[in-house]
Short mmCIF file of C-alpha atoms and ligand atoms in Angstrom, two decimals:
data_model
loop_
_atom_site.label_atom_id
_atom_site.label_comp_id
_atom_site.label_asym_id
_atom_site.label_seq_id
_atom_site.Cartn_x
_atom_site.Cartn_y
_atom_site.Cartn_z
CA UNK A 1 -14.49 5.48 13.56
CA UNK A 2 -12.81 2.37 14.92
CA UNK A 3 -9.15 1.55 14.30
CA UNK A 4 -7.84 -2.00 13.84
CA UNK A 5 -4.32 -2.42 15.15
CA UNK A 6 -1.94 -5.28 15.93
CA UNK A 7 1.49 -5.27 17.57
CA UNK A 8 2.72 -7.69 14.88
CA UNK A 9 3.92 -4.79 12.71
CA UNK A 10 6.82 -4.26 15.15
CA UNK A 11 8.42 -7.51 13.91
CA UNK A 12 9.24 -5.87 10.58
CA UNK A 13 12.06 -3.56 11.59
CA UNK A 14 14.63 -3.20 8.83
CA UNK A 15 18.08 -1.81 9.55
CA UNK A 16 18.74 -0.12 6.23
CA UNK A 17 17.29 0.56 2.81
CA UNK A 18 19.06 1.34 -0.45
CA UNK A 19 17.99 4.78 -1.68
CA UNK A 20 19.73 7.23 -3.98
CA UNK A 21 22.82 5.03 -4.06
CA UNK A 22 23.20 4.94 -0.29
CA UNK A 23 22.31 2.52 2.46
CA UNK A 24 20.38 4.63 4.94
CA UNK A 25 18.13 3.93 7.94
CA UNK A 26 14.89 2.46 6.66
CA UNK A 27 12.13 5.09 6.31
CA UNK A 28 9.41 2.47 6.73
CA UNK A 29 9.82 1.89 10.49
CA UNK A 30 7.72 0.68 13.46
CA UNK A 31 7.49 4.19 14.90
CA UNK A 32 5.22 5.12 11.97
CA UNK A 33 2.40 2.99 13.33
CA UNK A 34 3.12 3.92 16.95
CA UNK A 35 2.76 7.62 16.32
CA UNK A 36 -0.49 7.15 14.40
CA UNK A 37 -1.92 4.95 17.17
CA UNK A 38 -0.95 7.58 19.78
CA UNK A 39 -2.77 10.26 17.81
CA UNK A 40 -5.86 8.04 17.36
CA UNK A 41 -5.96 7.72 21.17
CA UNK A 42 -5.19 11.37 21.85
CA UNK A 43 -7.96 12.60 19.52
CA UNK A 44 -10.39 9.94 20.75
CA UNK A 45 -11.08 8.92 17.16
CA UNK A 46 -12.77 5.74 18.37
CA UNK A 47 -12.22 2.31 19.84
CA UNK A 48 -9.06 0.36 19.02
CA UNK A 49 -9.80 -3.21 17.94
CA UNK A 50 -7.42 -6.21 17.94
CA UNK A 51 -7.61 -8.23 14.71
CA UNK A 52 -8.85 -11.77 14.26
CA UNK A 53 -6.61 -14.27 12.46
CA UNK A 54 -7.47 -15.12 8.86
CA UNK A 55 -4.62 -17.38 7.81
CA UNK A 56 -3.50 -17.58 4.20
CA UNK A 57 -6.87 -18.03 2.47
CA UNK A 58 -7.61 -14.32 1.78
CA UNK A 59 -4.00 -13.75 0.72
CA UNK A 60 -4.18 -16.57 -1.81
CA UNK A 61 -7.28 -15.00 -3.39
CA UNK A 62 -4.97 -12.22 -4.62
CA UNK A 63 -1.38 -13.49 -4.54
CA UNK A 64 0.35 -16.35 -6.36
CA UNK A 65 1.09 -19.40 -4.20
CA UNK A 66 4.76 -19.60 -5.22
CA UNK A 67 5.19 -15.96 -4.24
CA UNK A 68 3.56 -16.52 -0.84
CA UNK A 69 5.78 -19.54 -0.21
CA UNK A 70 8.84 -17.51 -1.22
CA UNK A 71 8.00 -14.81 1.34
CA UNK A 72 7.33 -17.41 4.03
CA UNK A 73 10.74 -19.03 3.53
CA UNK A 74 12.87 -16.08 2.42
CA UNK A 75 14.43 -15.18 5.78
CA UNK A 76 15.38 -18.80 6.54
CA UNK A 77 16.80 -19.23 3.04
CA UNK A 78 18.81 -16.04 3.59
CA UNK A 79 20.17 -17.34 6.90
CA UNK A 80 20.98 -20.70 5.34
CA UNK A 81 23.00 -18.90 2.67
CA UNK A 82 25.20 -17.55 5.45
CA UNK A 83 23.93 -13.98 5.70
CA UNK A 84 22.35 -12.31 8.70
CA UNK A 85 21.83 -8.63 7.79
CA UNK A 86 18.61 -7.49 6.00
CA UNK A 87 17.90 -9.49 2.84
CA UNK A 88 18.05 -7.35 -0.32
CA UNK A 89 18.16 -8.41 -3.98
CA UNK A 90 20.80 -7.09 -6.30
CA UNK A 91 20.30 -8.84 -9.66
CA UNK A 92 17.19 -9.08 -11.86
CA UNK A 93 16.02 -11.39 -14.67
CA UNK A 94 15.55 -8.53 -17.18
CA UNK A 95 14.71 -9.89 -20.65
CA UNK A 96 18.39 -9.93 -21.71
CA UNK A 97 19.29 -12.25 -18.83
CA UNK A 98 16.72 -14.89 -19.79
CA UNK A 99 16.30 -17.06 -22.88
CA UNK A 100 14.49 -14.94 -25.52
CA UNK A 101 10.73 -15.35 -25.29
CA UNK A 102 10.82 -17.37 -22.10
CA UNK A 103 7.81 -16.78 -19.86
CA UNK A 104 8.29 -15.11 -16.50
CA UNK A 105 8.72 -17.77 -13.82
CA UNK A 106 9.34 -20.71 -16.14
CA UNK A 107 12.75 -21.02 -14.44
CA UNK A 108 13.37 -19.59 -11.00
CA UNK A 109 16.88 -20.04 -9.58
CA UNK A 110 16.97 -22.11 -6.39
CA UNK A 111 19.33 -19.58 -4.77
CA UNK A 112 17.82 -16.98 -2.47
CA UNK A 113 19.48 -14.21 -4.52
CA UNK A 114 17.93 -15.53 -7.71
CA UNK A 115 14.53 -15.87 -6.05
CA UNK A 116 14.65 -12.36 -4.64
CA UNK A 117 15.54 -10.94 -8.04
CA UNK A 118 12.61 -12.86 -9.51
CA UNK A 119 10.02 -11.67 -7.00
CA UNK A 120 11.29 -8.17 -6.10
CA UNK A 121 10.76 -5.01 -8.12
CA UNK A 122 13.40 -2.96 -6.28
CA UNK A 123 16.44 -3.12 -4.00
CA UNK A 124 14.83 -0.87 -1.37
CA UNK A 125 12.59 -3.40 0.39
CA UNK A 126 14.45 -5.43 3.03
CA UNK A 127 13.19 -8.79 4.27
CA UNK A 128 14.01 -9.35 7.96
CA UNK A 129 13.55 -12.04 10.61
CA UNK A 130 10.06 -10.79 11.52
CA UNK A 131 8.79 -9.76 8.11
CA UNK A 132 6.49 -12.77 7.69
CA UNK A 133 4.85 -12.20 11.10
CA UNK A 134 4.34 -8.52 10.32
CA UNK A 135 2.96 -8.94 6.80
CA UNK A 136 0.50 -11.68 7.75
CA UNK A 137 -0.49 -9.52 10.74
CA UNK A 138 -1.08 -6.54 8.44
CA UNK A 139 -3.42 -8.66 6.32
CA UNK A 140 -5.29 -9.68 9.51
CA UNK A 141 -5.69 -5.97 10.32
CA UNK A 142 -7.06 -5.17 6.85
CA UNK A 143 -9.34 -8.23 6.86
CA UNK A 144 -10.73 -7.41 10.31
CA UNK A 145 -11.51 -3.92 9.04
CA UNK A 146 -13.14 -5.44 5.97
CA UNK A 147 -15.38 -7.64 8.13
CA UNK A 148 -16.45 -4.68 10.27
CA UNK A 149 -17.36 -2.60 7.22
CA UNK A 150 -19.10 -5.56 5.56
CA UNK A 151 -21.22 -5.98 8.68
CA UNK A 152 -22.44 -2.40 8.58
CA UNK A 153 -19.89 0.05 10.03
CA UNK A 154 -19.81 3.29 8.08
CA UNK A 155 -16.02 3.47 8.16
CA UNK A 156 -13.05 1.67 9.71
CA UNK A 157 -9.33 2.47 9.80
CA UNK A 158 -7.00 -0.51 9.23
CA UNK A 159 -3.65 0.64 10.67
CA UNK A 160 -1.59 -1.74 8.51
CA UNK A 161 2.19 -1.86 8.51
CA UNK A 162 4.14 -2.54 6.34
CA UNK A 163 2.17 -0.95 3.48
CA UNK A 164 0.83 -2.91 0.52
CA UNK A 165 -0.04 -0.98 -2.62
CA UNK A 166 3.20 -1.65 -4.56
CA UNK A 167 2.84 -5.43 -4.09
CA UNK A 168 1.21 -7.28 -6.97
CA UNK A 169 -0.02 -10.80 -7.60
CA UNK A 170 3.54 -12.18 -7.60
CA UNK A 171 5.94 -9.39 -6.68
CA UNK A 172 6.99 -7.24 -3.75
CA UNK A 173 8.80 -3.92 -3.44
CA UNK A 174 8.40 -0.28 -2.50
CA UNK A 175 8.33 -1.39 1.18
CA UNK A 176 5.28 -3.59 0.35
CA UNK A 177 4.84 -7.39 0.52
CA UNK A 178 1.16 -8.32 0.61
CA UNK A 179 -1.36 -5.91 -0.88
CA UNK A 180 -3.54 -5.29 2.16
CA UNK A 181 -6.04 -3.07 0.30
CA UNK A 182 -6.40 -5.45 -2.66
CA UNK A 183 -6.92 -8.41 -0.31
CA UNK A 184 -9.66 -6.49 1.51
CA UNK A 185 -11.27 -5.46 -1.80
CA UNK A 186 -11.35 -9.10 -2.97
CA UNK A 187 -12.84 -10.11 0.39
CA UNK A 188 -15.68 -7.60 -0.09
CA UNK A 189 -16.46 -9.22 -3.45
CA UNK A 190 -16.27 -12.68 -1.92
CA UNK A 191 -18.72 -11.54 0.76
CA UNK A 192 -21.26 -10.47 -1.87
CA UNK A 193 -20.31 -6.95 -3.02
CA UNK A 194 -20.82 -6.49 -6.76
CA UNK A 195 -18.40 -3.60 -7.26
CA UNK A 196 -15.57 -2.18 -5.15
CA UNK A 197 -13.69 1.07 -5.73
CA UNK A 198 -10.12 1.54 -4.51
CA UNK A 199 -8.96 5.13 -4.18
CA UNK A 200 -5.20 5.41 -3.68
CA UNK A 201 -4.05 8.78 -2.34
CA UNK A 202 -0.51 7.71 -1.49
CA UNK A 203 2.15 9.91 -3.14
CA UNK A 204 3.36 6.89 -5.16
CA UNK A 205 1.42 5.06 -7.87
CA UNK A 206 -0.51 2.03 -6.57
CA UNK A 207 1.06 -0.22 -9.19
CA UNK A 208 0.42 -3.48 -7.36
CA UNK A 209 -3.26 -2.77 -6.87
CA UNK A 210 -3.58 -1.80 -10.53
CA UNK A 211 -1.80 -4.96 -11.70
CA UNK A 212 -3.99 -7.25 -9.59
CA UNK A 213 -7.25 -5.91 -11.03
CA UNK A 214 -6.12 -4.64 -14.44
CA UNK A 215 -8.24 -7.06 -16.51
CA UNK A 216 -11.33 -6.82 -14.32
CA UNK A 217 -14.30 -4.47 -14.04
CA UNK A 218 -15.49 -5.52 -10.57
CA UNK A 219 -12.79 -3.39 -8.94
CA UNK A 220 -12.30 0.20 -10.05
CA UNK A 221 -8.77 1.35 -9.19
CA UNK A 222 -7.92 5.04 -9.06
CA UNK A 223 -4.51 6.38 -8.11
CA UNK A 224 -3.42 9.99 -7.59
CA UNK A 225 0.34 10.10 -7.49
CA UNK A 226 3.59 11.71 -8.49
CA UNK A 227 4.30 11.45 -12.22
CA UNK A 228 6.21 8.22 -13.05
CA UNK A 229 8.40 10.26 -15.40
CA UNK A 230 9.83 11.72 -12.18
CA UNK A 231 9.07 9.29 -9.40
CA UNK A 232 9.06 5.71 -8.13
CA UNK A 233 7.82 3.22 -9.36
CA UNK A 234 8.82 4.84 -12.71
CA UNK A 235 7.36 2.18 -15.01
CA UNK A 236 3.65 2.41 -14.24
CA UNK A 237 1.13 5.08 -13.30
CA UNK A 238 0.81 6.91 -16.63
CA UNK A 239 -2.56 8.35 -17.60
CA UNK A 240 -2.88 6.08 -20.63
CA UNK A 241 -3.05 2.94 -18.45
CA UNK A 242 -6.82 2.39 -18.35
CA UNK A 243 -7.15 -1.40 -17.99
CA UNK A 244 -7.44 -4.17 -20.56
CA UNK A 245 -10.09 -6.60 -21.74
CA UNK A 246 -13.04 -6.49 -19.34
CA UNK A 247 -11.00 -4.05 -17.26
CA UNK A 248 -10.73 -1.41 -19.97
CA UNK A 249 -11.97 1.89 -18.55
CA UNK A 250 -11.95 0.63 -14.95
CA UNK A 251 -8.48 1.86 -13.99
CA UNK A 252 -7.76 5.57 -13.68
CA UNK A 253 -4.37 7.18 -13.18
CA UNK A 254 -4.04 10.82 -12.24
CA UNK A 255 -0.29 11.61 -12.28
CA UNK A 256 0.66 15.01 -10.87
CA UNK A 257 3.95 16.92 -11.04
CA UNK A 258 6.45 17.49 -8.26
CA UNK A 259 5.40 20.53 -6.23
CA UNK A 260 1.66 19.77 -6.39
CA UNK A 261 -0.24 21.58 -3.62
CA UNK A 262 -3.85 21.30 -2.46
CA UNK A 263 -5.55 23.40 -5.18
CA UNK A 264 -4.52 21.14 -8.05
CA UNK A 265 -4.53 18.04 -5.84
CA UNK A 266 -8.16 18.71 -4.92
CA UNK A 267 -9.13 19.12 -8.58
CA UNK A 268 -7.71 15.64 -9.31
CA UNK A 269 -9.38 14.22 -6.20
CA UNK A 270 -12.75 15.63 -7.31
CA UNK A 271 -12.22 13.98 -10.71
CA UNK A 272 -11.60 10.69 -8.90
CA UNK A 273 -14.72 11.14 -6.76
CA UNK A 274 -16.83 11.85 -9.87
CA UNK A 275 -15.61 8.59 -11.45
CA UNK A 276 -16.41 6.70 -8.24
CA UNK A 277 -19.96 8.12 -8.16
CA UNK A 278 -20.44 7.13 -11.81
CA UNK A 279 -19.18 3.58 -11.09
CA UNK A 280 -21.61 3.13 -8.20
CA UNK A 281 -19.63 0.75 -6.00
CA UNK A 282 -21.01 -0.99 -2.92
CA UNK A 283 -17.96 -0.06 -0.92
CA UNK A 284 -14.88 2.17 -1.03
CA UNK A 285 -11.36 1.12 -0.01
CA UNK A 286 -8.95 4.02 0.49
CA UNK A 287 -5.23 3.34 0.25
CA UNK A 288 -4.30 6.06 2.71
CA UNK A 289 -0.73 7.24 2.21
CA UNK A 290 0.34 10.49 3.85
CA UNK A 291 3.56 10.99 1.92
CA UNK A 292 1.93 13.83 -0.03
CA UNK A 293 2.83 16.00 3.00
CA UNK A 294 4.98 19.08 2.36
CA UNK A 295 7.75 17.88 4.68
CA UNK A 296 7.87 14.22 3.65
CA UNK A 297 11.56 13.28 3.37
CA UNK A 298 11.27 11.15 0.19
CA UNK A 299 8.41 12.94 -1.60
CA UNK A 300 7.74 16.23 -3.35
CA UNK A 301 4.10 17.25 -2.99
CA UNK A 302 3.07 20.18 -0.81
CA UNK A 303 -0.01 19.19 1.20
CA UNK A 304 -0.37 20.74 4.67
CA UNK A 305 -1.85 19.49 7.96
CA UNK A 306 -5.19 21.20 7.23
CA UNK A 307 -5.41 19.85 3.69
CA UNK A 308 -5.84 16.38 5.19
CA UNK A 309 -9.01 17.48 6.98
CA UNK A 310 -10.37 18.62 3.59
CA UNK A 311 -9.29 15.33 2.01
CA UNK A 312 -11.35 13.40 4.57
CA UNK A 313 -14.38 15.62 3.93
CA UNK A 314 -14.16 15.14 0.16
CA UNK A 315 -13.91 11.34 0.54
CA UNK A 316 -16.90 11.29 2.91
CA UNK A 317 -19.07 12.94 0.22
CA UNK A 318 -19.07 9.68 -1.74
CA UNK A 319 -21.44 8.49 1.00
CA UNK A 320 -20.11 4.92 0.85
CA UNK A 321 -19.11 2.34 3.45
CA UNK A 322 -15.39 3.01 3.60
CA UNK A 323 -12.34 1.05 4.67
CA UNK A 324 -9.20 3.14 5.13
CA UNK A 325 -6.02 1.07 4.72
CA UNK A 326 -2.79 2.70 5.89
CA UNK A 327 -0.01 2.95 3.28
CA UNK A 328 3.00 5.33 3.15
CA UNK A 329 4.06 8.55 4.89
CA UNK A 330 7.58 9.13 6.19
CA UNK A 331 7.53 12.52 7.92
CA UNK A 332 7.12 10.37 10.98
CA UNK A 333 6.59 13.04 13.63
CA UNK A 334 3.75 14.59 11.58
CA UNK A 335 2.23 11.28 10.51
CA UNK A 336 -0.16 10.95 13.44
CA UNK A 337 -1.67 14.39 12.94
CA UNK A 338 -1.97 14.03 9.17
CA UNK A 339 -3.50 10.55 9.25
CA UNK A 340 -6.03 11.32 11.94
CA UNK A 341 -6.90 14.61 10.20
CA UNK A 342 -8.12 12.63 7.18
CA UNK A 343 -10.10 10.27 9.39
CA UNK A 344 -11.67 12.96 11.56
CA UNK A 345 -12.35 15.17 8.52
CA UNK A 346 -14.23 12.16 7.13
CA UNK A 347 -16.10 11.50 10.40
CA UNK A 348 -17.20 15.12 10.73
CA UNK A 349 -18.56 15.19 7.17
CA UNK A 350 -20.07 11.68 7.24
C1 OKP B 1 6.27 3.22 -0.59
B1 OKP B 1 4.87 3.80 -0.44
C2 OKP B 1 12.85 7.41 -4.43
C3 OKP B 1 13.13 6.03 -3.87
C4 OKP B 1 11.86 5.39 -3.55
C5 OKP B 1 10.73 3.46 -2.65
C6 OKP B 1 9.60 4.26 -2.16
C7 OKP B 1 8.49 3.37 -1.70
C8 OKP B 1 7.30 4.12 -1.21
N1 OKP B 1 14.01 8.18 -4.72
N2 OKP B 1 11.96 4.16 -2.85
O1 OKP B 1 4.23 4.09 -1.66
O2 OKP B 1 4.84 4.98 0.39
ZN1 ZN B 2 4.13 6.23 -1.02
#
């Protein structure tokens, strides 16, 4: 299959992230994409394609305009406030810090710190000088992949960085800013697809993707992830979240415990594939996170190199046009092998 890749990702290069009470070197780093691209070349997975530019239109189909403007201006606002290190929020408008009953967003502080607290879900997602270039570039990568699949390619790999699945209609966090997979899914609908399925195999719940489509039945979202009673993002990803209104029954969460290895992972994946077959989508978008790997430094599942070949084979059995969108995975030196194993497992079974 072909891979879409842009150098723009390199512009998002955070110094530090806040994790477990410490400021440490950011796990979500440019080398992640470099090592995957090297492996794509080494294994001759297929041609590497440079993205077209799409501008803000596809982003605004999914994300709130105020949120997009905030991200565009955040680094300059941060500089203007006299700071120069990575921009991180540290205070949040939890219900007790707002007037009782006041709607989210009815008052957003003009200060950059207030705005970050409003739009961020965590303190672990730095904004840097090049973040805007990288996140708009990642959307271009996903959208170029979407166009290729919409015009008949069996499968395409969008090598997006930074990832997207924690980003919702008006919030960022979990290393994510724009939801690359959700933007691509919406673009498939806008191009005439009737139903799109999004399968999220990242170790973390795809909370942003779920939020964006939660009241809709034209996008089926399925996420396999570490149990939110144990793991980030903690507040969403429980099995009883099934959608609301028209979306009821079109959102499936399969939380799994720490220590999950392939046997029980595969059982959950087969359950996801059965739901996808029943839904009958025109196209499949896979949020491809590789942080389920046994040696991932921030995660606690136990998948092995070979399990990723099997994962690709299982996904190929859906027999659908498929767009793979890169998400997490932080065992950086193993990330190329694991990612390309999924893609070549898929290709061999397709
Ligand atoms: C992004 B993606 C856990 C801290 C977690 C955020 C993780 C974001 C993962 N102790 N910090 O889903 O791979
Ligand atoms: Zn993840």
